[in-house]
mmCIF file of C-alpha atoms in Angstrom:
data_model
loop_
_atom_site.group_PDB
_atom_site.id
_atom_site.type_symbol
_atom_site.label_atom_id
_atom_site.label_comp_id
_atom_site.label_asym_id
_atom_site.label_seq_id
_atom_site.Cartn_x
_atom_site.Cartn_y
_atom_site.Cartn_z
ATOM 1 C CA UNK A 11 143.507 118.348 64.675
ATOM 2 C CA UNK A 12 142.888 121.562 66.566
ATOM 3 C CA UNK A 13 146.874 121.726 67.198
ATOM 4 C CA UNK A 14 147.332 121.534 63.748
ATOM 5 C CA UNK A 15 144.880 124.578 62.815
ATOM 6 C CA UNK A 16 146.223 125.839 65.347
ATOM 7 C CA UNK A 17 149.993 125.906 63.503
ATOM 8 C CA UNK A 18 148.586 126.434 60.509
ATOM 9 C CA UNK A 19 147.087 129.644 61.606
ATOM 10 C CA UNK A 20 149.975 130.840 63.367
ATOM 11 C CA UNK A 21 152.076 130.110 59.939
ATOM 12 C CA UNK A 22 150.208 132.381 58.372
ATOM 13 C CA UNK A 23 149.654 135.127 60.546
ATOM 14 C CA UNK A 24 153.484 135.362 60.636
ATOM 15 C CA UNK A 25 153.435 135.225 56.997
ATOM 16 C CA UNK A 26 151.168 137.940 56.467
ATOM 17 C CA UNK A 27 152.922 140.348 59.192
ATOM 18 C CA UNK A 28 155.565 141.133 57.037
ATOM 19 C CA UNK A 29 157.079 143.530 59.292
ATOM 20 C CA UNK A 30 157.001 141.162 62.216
ATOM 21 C CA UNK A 31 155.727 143.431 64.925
ATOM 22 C CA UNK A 32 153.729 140.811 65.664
ATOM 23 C CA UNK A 33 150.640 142.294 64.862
ATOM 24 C CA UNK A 34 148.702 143.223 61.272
ATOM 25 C CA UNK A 35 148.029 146.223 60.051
ATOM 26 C CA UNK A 36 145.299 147.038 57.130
ATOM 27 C CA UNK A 37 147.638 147.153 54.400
ATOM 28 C CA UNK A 38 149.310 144.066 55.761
ATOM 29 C CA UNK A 39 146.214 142.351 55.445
ATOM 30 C CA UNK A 40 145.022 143.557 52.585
ATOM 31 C CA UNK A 41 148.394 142.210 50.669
ATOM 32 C CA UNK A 42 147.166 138.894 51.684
ATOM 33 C CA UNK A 43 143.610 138.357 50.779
ATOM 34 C CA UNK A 44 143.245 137.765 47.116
ATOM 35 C CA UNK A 45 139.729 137.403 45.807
ATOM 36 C CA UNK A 46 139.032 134.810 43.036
ATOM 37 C CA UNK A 47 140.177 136.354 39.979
ATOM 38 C CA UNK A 48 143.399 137.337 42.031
ATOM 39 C CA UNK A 49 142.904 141.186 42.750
ATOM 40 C CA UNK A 50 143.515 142.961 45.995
ATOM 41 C CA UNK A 51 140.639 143.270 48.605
ATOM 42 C CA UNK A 52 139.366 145.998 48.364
ATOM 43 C CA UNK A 53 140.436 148.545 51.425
ATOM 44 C CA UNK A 54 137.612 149.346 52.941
ATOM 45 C CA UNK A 55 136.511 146.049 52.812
ATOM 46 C CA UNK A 56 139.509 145.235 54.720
ATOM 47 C CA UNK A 57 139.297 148.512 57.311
ATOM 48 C CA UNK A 58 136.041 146.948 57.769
ATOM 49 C CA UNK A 59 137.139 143.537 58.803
ATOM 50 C CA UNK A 60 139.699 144.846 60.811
ATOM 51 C CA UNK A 61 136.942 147.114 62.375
ATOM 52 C CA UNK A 62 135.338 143.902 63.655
ATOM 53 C CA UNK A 63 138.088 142.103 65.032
ATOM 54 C CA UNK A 64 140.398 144.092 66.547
ATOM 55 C CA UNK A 65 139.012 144.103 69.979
ATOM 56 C CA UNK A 66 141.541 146.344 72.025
ATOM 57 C CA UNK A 67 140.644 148.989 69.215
ATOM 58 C CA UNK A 68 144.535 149.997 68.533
ATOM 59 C CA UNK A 69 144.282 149.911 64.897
ATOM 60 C CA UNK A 70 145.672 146.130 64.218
ATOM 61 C CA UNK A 71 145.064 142.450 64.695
ATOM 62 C CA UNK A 72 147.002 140.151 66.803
ATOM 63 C CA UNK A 73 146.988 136.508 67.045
ATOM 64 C CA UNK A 74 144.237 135.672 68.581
ATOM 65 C CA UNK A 75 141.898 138.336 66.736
ATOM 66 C CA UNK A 76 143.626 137.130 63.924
ATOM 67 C CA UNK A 77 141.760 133.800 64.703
ATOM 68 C CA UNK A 78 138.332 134.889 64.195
ATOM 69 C CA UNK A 79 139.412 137.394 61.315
ATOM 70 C CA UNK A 80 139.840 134.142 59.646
ATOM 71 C CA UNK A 81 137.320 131.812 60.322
ATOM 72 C CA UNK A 82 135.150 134.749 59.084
ATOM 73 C CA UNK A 83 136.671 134.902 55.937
ATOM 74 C CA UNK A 84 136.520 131.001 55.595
ATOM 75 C CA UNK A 85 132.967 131.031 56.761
ATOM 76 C CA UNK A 86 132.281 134.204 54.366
ATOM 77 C CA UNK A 87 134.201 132.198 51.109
ATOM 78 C CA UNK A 88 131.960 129.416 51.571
ATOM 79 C CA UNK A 89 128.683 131.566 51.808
ATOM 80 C CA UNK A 90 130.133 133.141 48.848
ATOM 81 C CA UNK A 91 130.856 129.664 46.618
ATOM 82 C CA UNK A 92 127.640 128.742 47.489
ATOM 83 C CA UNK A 93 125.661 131.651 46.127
ATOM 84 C CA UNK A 94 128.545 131.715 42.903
ATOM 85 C CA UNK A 95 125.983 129.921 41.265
ATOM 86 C CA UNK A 96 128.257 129.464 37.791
ATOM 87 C CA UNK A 97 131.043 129.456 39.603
ATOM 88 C CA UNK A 98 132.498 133.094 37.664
ATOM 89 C CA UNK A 99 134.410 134.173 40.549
ATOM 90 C CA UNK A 100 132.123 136.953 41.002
ATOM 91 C CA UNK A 101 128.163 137.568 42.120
ATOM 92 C CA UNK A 102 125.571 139.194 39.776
ATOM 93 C CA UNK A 103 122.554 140.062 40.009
ATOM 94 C CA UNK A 104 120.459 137.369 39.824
ATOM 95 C CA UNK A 105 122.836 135.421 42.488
ATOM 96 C CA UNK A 106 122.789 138.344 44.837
ATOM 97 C CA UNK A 107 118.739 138.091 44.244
ATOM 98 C CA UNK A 108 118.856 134.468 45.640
ATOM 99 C CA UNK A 109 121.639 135.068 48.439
ATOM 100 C CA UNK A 110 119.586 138.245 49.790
ATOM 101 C CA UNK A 111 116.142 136.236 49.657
ATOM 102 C CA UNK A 112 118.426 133.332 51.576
ATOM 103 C CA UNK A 113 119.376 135.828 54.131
ATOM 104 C CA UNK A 114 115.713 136.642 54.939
ATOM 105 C CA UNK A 115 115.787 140.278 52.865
ATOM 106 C CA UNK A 116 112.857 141.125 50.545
ATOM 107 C CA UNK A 117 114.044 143.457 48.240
ATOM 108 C CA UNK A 118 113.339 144.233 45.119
ATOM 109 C CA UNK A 119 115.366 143.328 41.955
ATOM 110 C CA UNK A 120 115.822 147.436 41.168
ATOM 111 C CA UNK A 121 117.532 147.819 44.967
ATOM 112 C CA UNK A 122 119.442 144.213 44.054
ATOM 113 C CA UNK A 123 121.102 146.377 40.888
ATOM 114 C CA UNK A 124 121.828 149.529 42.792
ATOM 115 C CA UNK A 125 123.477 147.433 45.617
ATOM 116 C CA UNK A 126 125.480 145.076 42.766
ATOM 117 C CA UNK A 127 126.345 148.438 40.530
ATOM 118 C CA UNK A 128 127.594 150.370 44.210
ATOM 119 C CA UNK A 129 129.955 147.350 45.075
ATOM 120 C CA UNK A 130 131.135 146.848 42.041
ATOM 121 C CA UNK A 131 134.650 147.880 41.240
ATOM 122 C CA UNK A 132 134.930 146.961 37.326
ATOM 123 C CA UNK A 133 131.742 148.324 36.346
ATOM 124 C CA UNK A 134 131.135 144.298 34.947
ATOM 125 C CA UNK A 135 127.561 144.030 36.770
ATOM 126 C CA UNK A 136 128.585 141.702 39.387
ATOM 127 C CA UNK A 137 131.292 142.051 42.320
ATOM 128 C CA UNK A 138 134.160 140.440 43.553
ATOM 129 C CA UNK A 139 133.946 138.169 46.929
ATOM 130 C CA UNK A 140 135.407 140.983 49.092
ATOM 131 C CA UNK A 141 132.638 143.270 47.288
ATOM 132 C CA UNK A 142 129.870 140.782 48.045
ATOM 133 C CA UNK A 143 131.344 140.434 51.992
ATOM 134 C CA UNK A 144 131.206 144.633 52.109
ATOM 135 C CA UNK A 145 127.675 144.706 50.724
ATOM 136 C CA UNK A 146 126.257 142.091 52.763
ATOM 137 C CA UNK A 147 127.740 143.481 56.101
ATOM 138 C CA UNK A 148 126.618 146.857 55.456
ATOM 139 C CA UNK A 149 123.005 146.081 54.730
ATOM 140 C CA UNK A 150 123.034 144.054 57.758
ATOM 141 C CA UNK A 151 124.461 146.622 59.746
ATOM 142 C CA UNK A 152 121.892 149.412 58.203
ATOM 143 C CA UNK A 153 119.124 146.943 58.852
ATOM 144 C CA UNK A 154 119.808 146.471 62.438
ATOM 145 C CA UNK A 155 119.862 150.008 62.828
ATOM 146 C CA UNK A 156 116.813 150.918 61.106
ATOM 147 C CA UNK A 157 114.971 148.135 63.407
ATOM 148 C CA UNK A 158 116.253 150.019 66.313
ATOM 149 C CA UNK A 159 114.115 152.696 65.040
ATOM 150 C CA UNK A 160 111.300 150.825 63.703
ATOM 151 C CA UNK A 161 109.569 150.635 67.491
ATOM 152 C CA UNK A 162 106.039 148.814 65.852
ATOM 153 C CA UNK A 163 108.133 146.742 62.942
ATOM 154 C CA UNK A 164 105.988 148.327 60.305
ATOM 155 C CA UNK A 165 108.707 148.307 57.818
ATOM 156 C CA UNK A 166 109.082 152.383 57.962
ATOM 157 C CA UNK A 167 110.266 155.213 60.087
ATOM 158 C CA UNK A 168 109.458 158.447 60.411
ATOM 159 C CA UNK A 169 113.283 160.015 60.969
ATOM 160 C CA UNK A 170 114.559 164.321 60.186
ATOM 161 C CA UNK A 171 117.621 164.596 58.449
ATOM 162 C CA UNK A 172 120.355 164.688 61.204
ATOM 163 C CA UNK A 173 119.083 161.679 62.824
ATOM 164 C CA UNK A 174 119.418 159.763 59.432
ATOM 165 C CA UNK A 175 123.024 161.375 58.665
ATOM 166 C CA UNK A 176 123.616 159.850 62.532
ATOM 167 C CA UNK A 177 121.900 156.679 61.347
ATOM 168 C CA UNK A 178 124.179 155.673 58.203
ATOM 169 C CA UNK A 179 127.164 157.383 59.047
ATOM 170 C CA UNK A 180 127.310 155.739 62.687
ATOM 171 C CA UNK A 181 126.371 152.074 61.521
ATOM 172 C CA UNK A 182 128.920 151.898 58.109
ATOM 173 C CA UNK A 183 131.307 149.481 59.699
ATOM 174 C CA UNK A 184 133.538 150.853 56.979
ATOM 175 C CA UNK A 185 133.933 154.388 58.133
ATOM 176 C CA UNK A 186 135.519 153.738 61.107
ATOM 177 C CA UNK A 187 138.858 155.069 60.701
ATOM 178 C CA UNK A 188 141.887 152.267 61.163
#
């Protein structure tokens, strides 16, 4: 079984490196994810994954990052489903609600809509799987970092303006350049 993954994966990492330099680039990557309704990852959403998995830092994934890259995105498709309550293709509000009370977050249902209405890229009230994986990710990533900082987990900081530029800018997995 795991030589057959195995193949599997291997068949479509060459597919996807279209150039065959044996690695992926961004755009490479992003040609092959689809989301639901069959538009194009978003970039950054891509720059982000790539970000995570491209452990030597040169800008592209080989084979064997290419092997976590994916069992992310599997793992991440079936968080997705499972929150796709009506199965639209697509998150809205109320779903994100329930996923974000799932993940542990208690936030209310006015942060839910600015978080829905920033990640979404049809201005339809509700976002596209690669949408929903960028949102989640980066309010992970901004939590962790604001727990860093919140030394008596009161649930505030006291923080001047550089240090909070420092804080967001520095923890966006998507602004790393690729």
């Amino acid at each position: 079984m795991a030589d057959r993954r195995e193949h599997y994966l291997w068949d479509l990492f060459q597919r996807v490196d279209t150039d065959h330099s044996g690695s992926i680039s961004v755009h490479e990557l992003q040609t092959a994810l689809v989301n639901g309704d069959w538009s194009p990852f978003n970039i950054e959403t891509v720059r982000m994954m790539v970000g995570i998995f491209d452990t030597d830092n040169n800008g592209t994934i080989d084979f064997g990052e290419f092997r976590g890259l994916w069992k992310y995105v599997e793992d991440w498709s079936r968080c997705f489903k499972k929150f796709d309550q009506d199965n639209s293709g697509s998150i809205d509000c109320q779903e994100m609600s329930h996923a974000l009370r799932t993940f542990g977050y208690n936030v209310s249902d006015r942060f839910v809509g600015t978080l829905i209405q920033t990640f979404d890229k049809y201005g339809t009230g509700d976002i596209t799987f690669d949408n929903f994986v960028q949102a989640c990710v980066t309010l992970s990533t901004l939590t962790k970092s604001f727990r860093s900082r919140d030394y008596e987990s009161r649930g505030s900081i006291i923080i001047n303006y550089e240090d909070f530029l420092t804080l967001v800018i520095s923890s966006r997995p998507d602004m790393k350049g690729s």
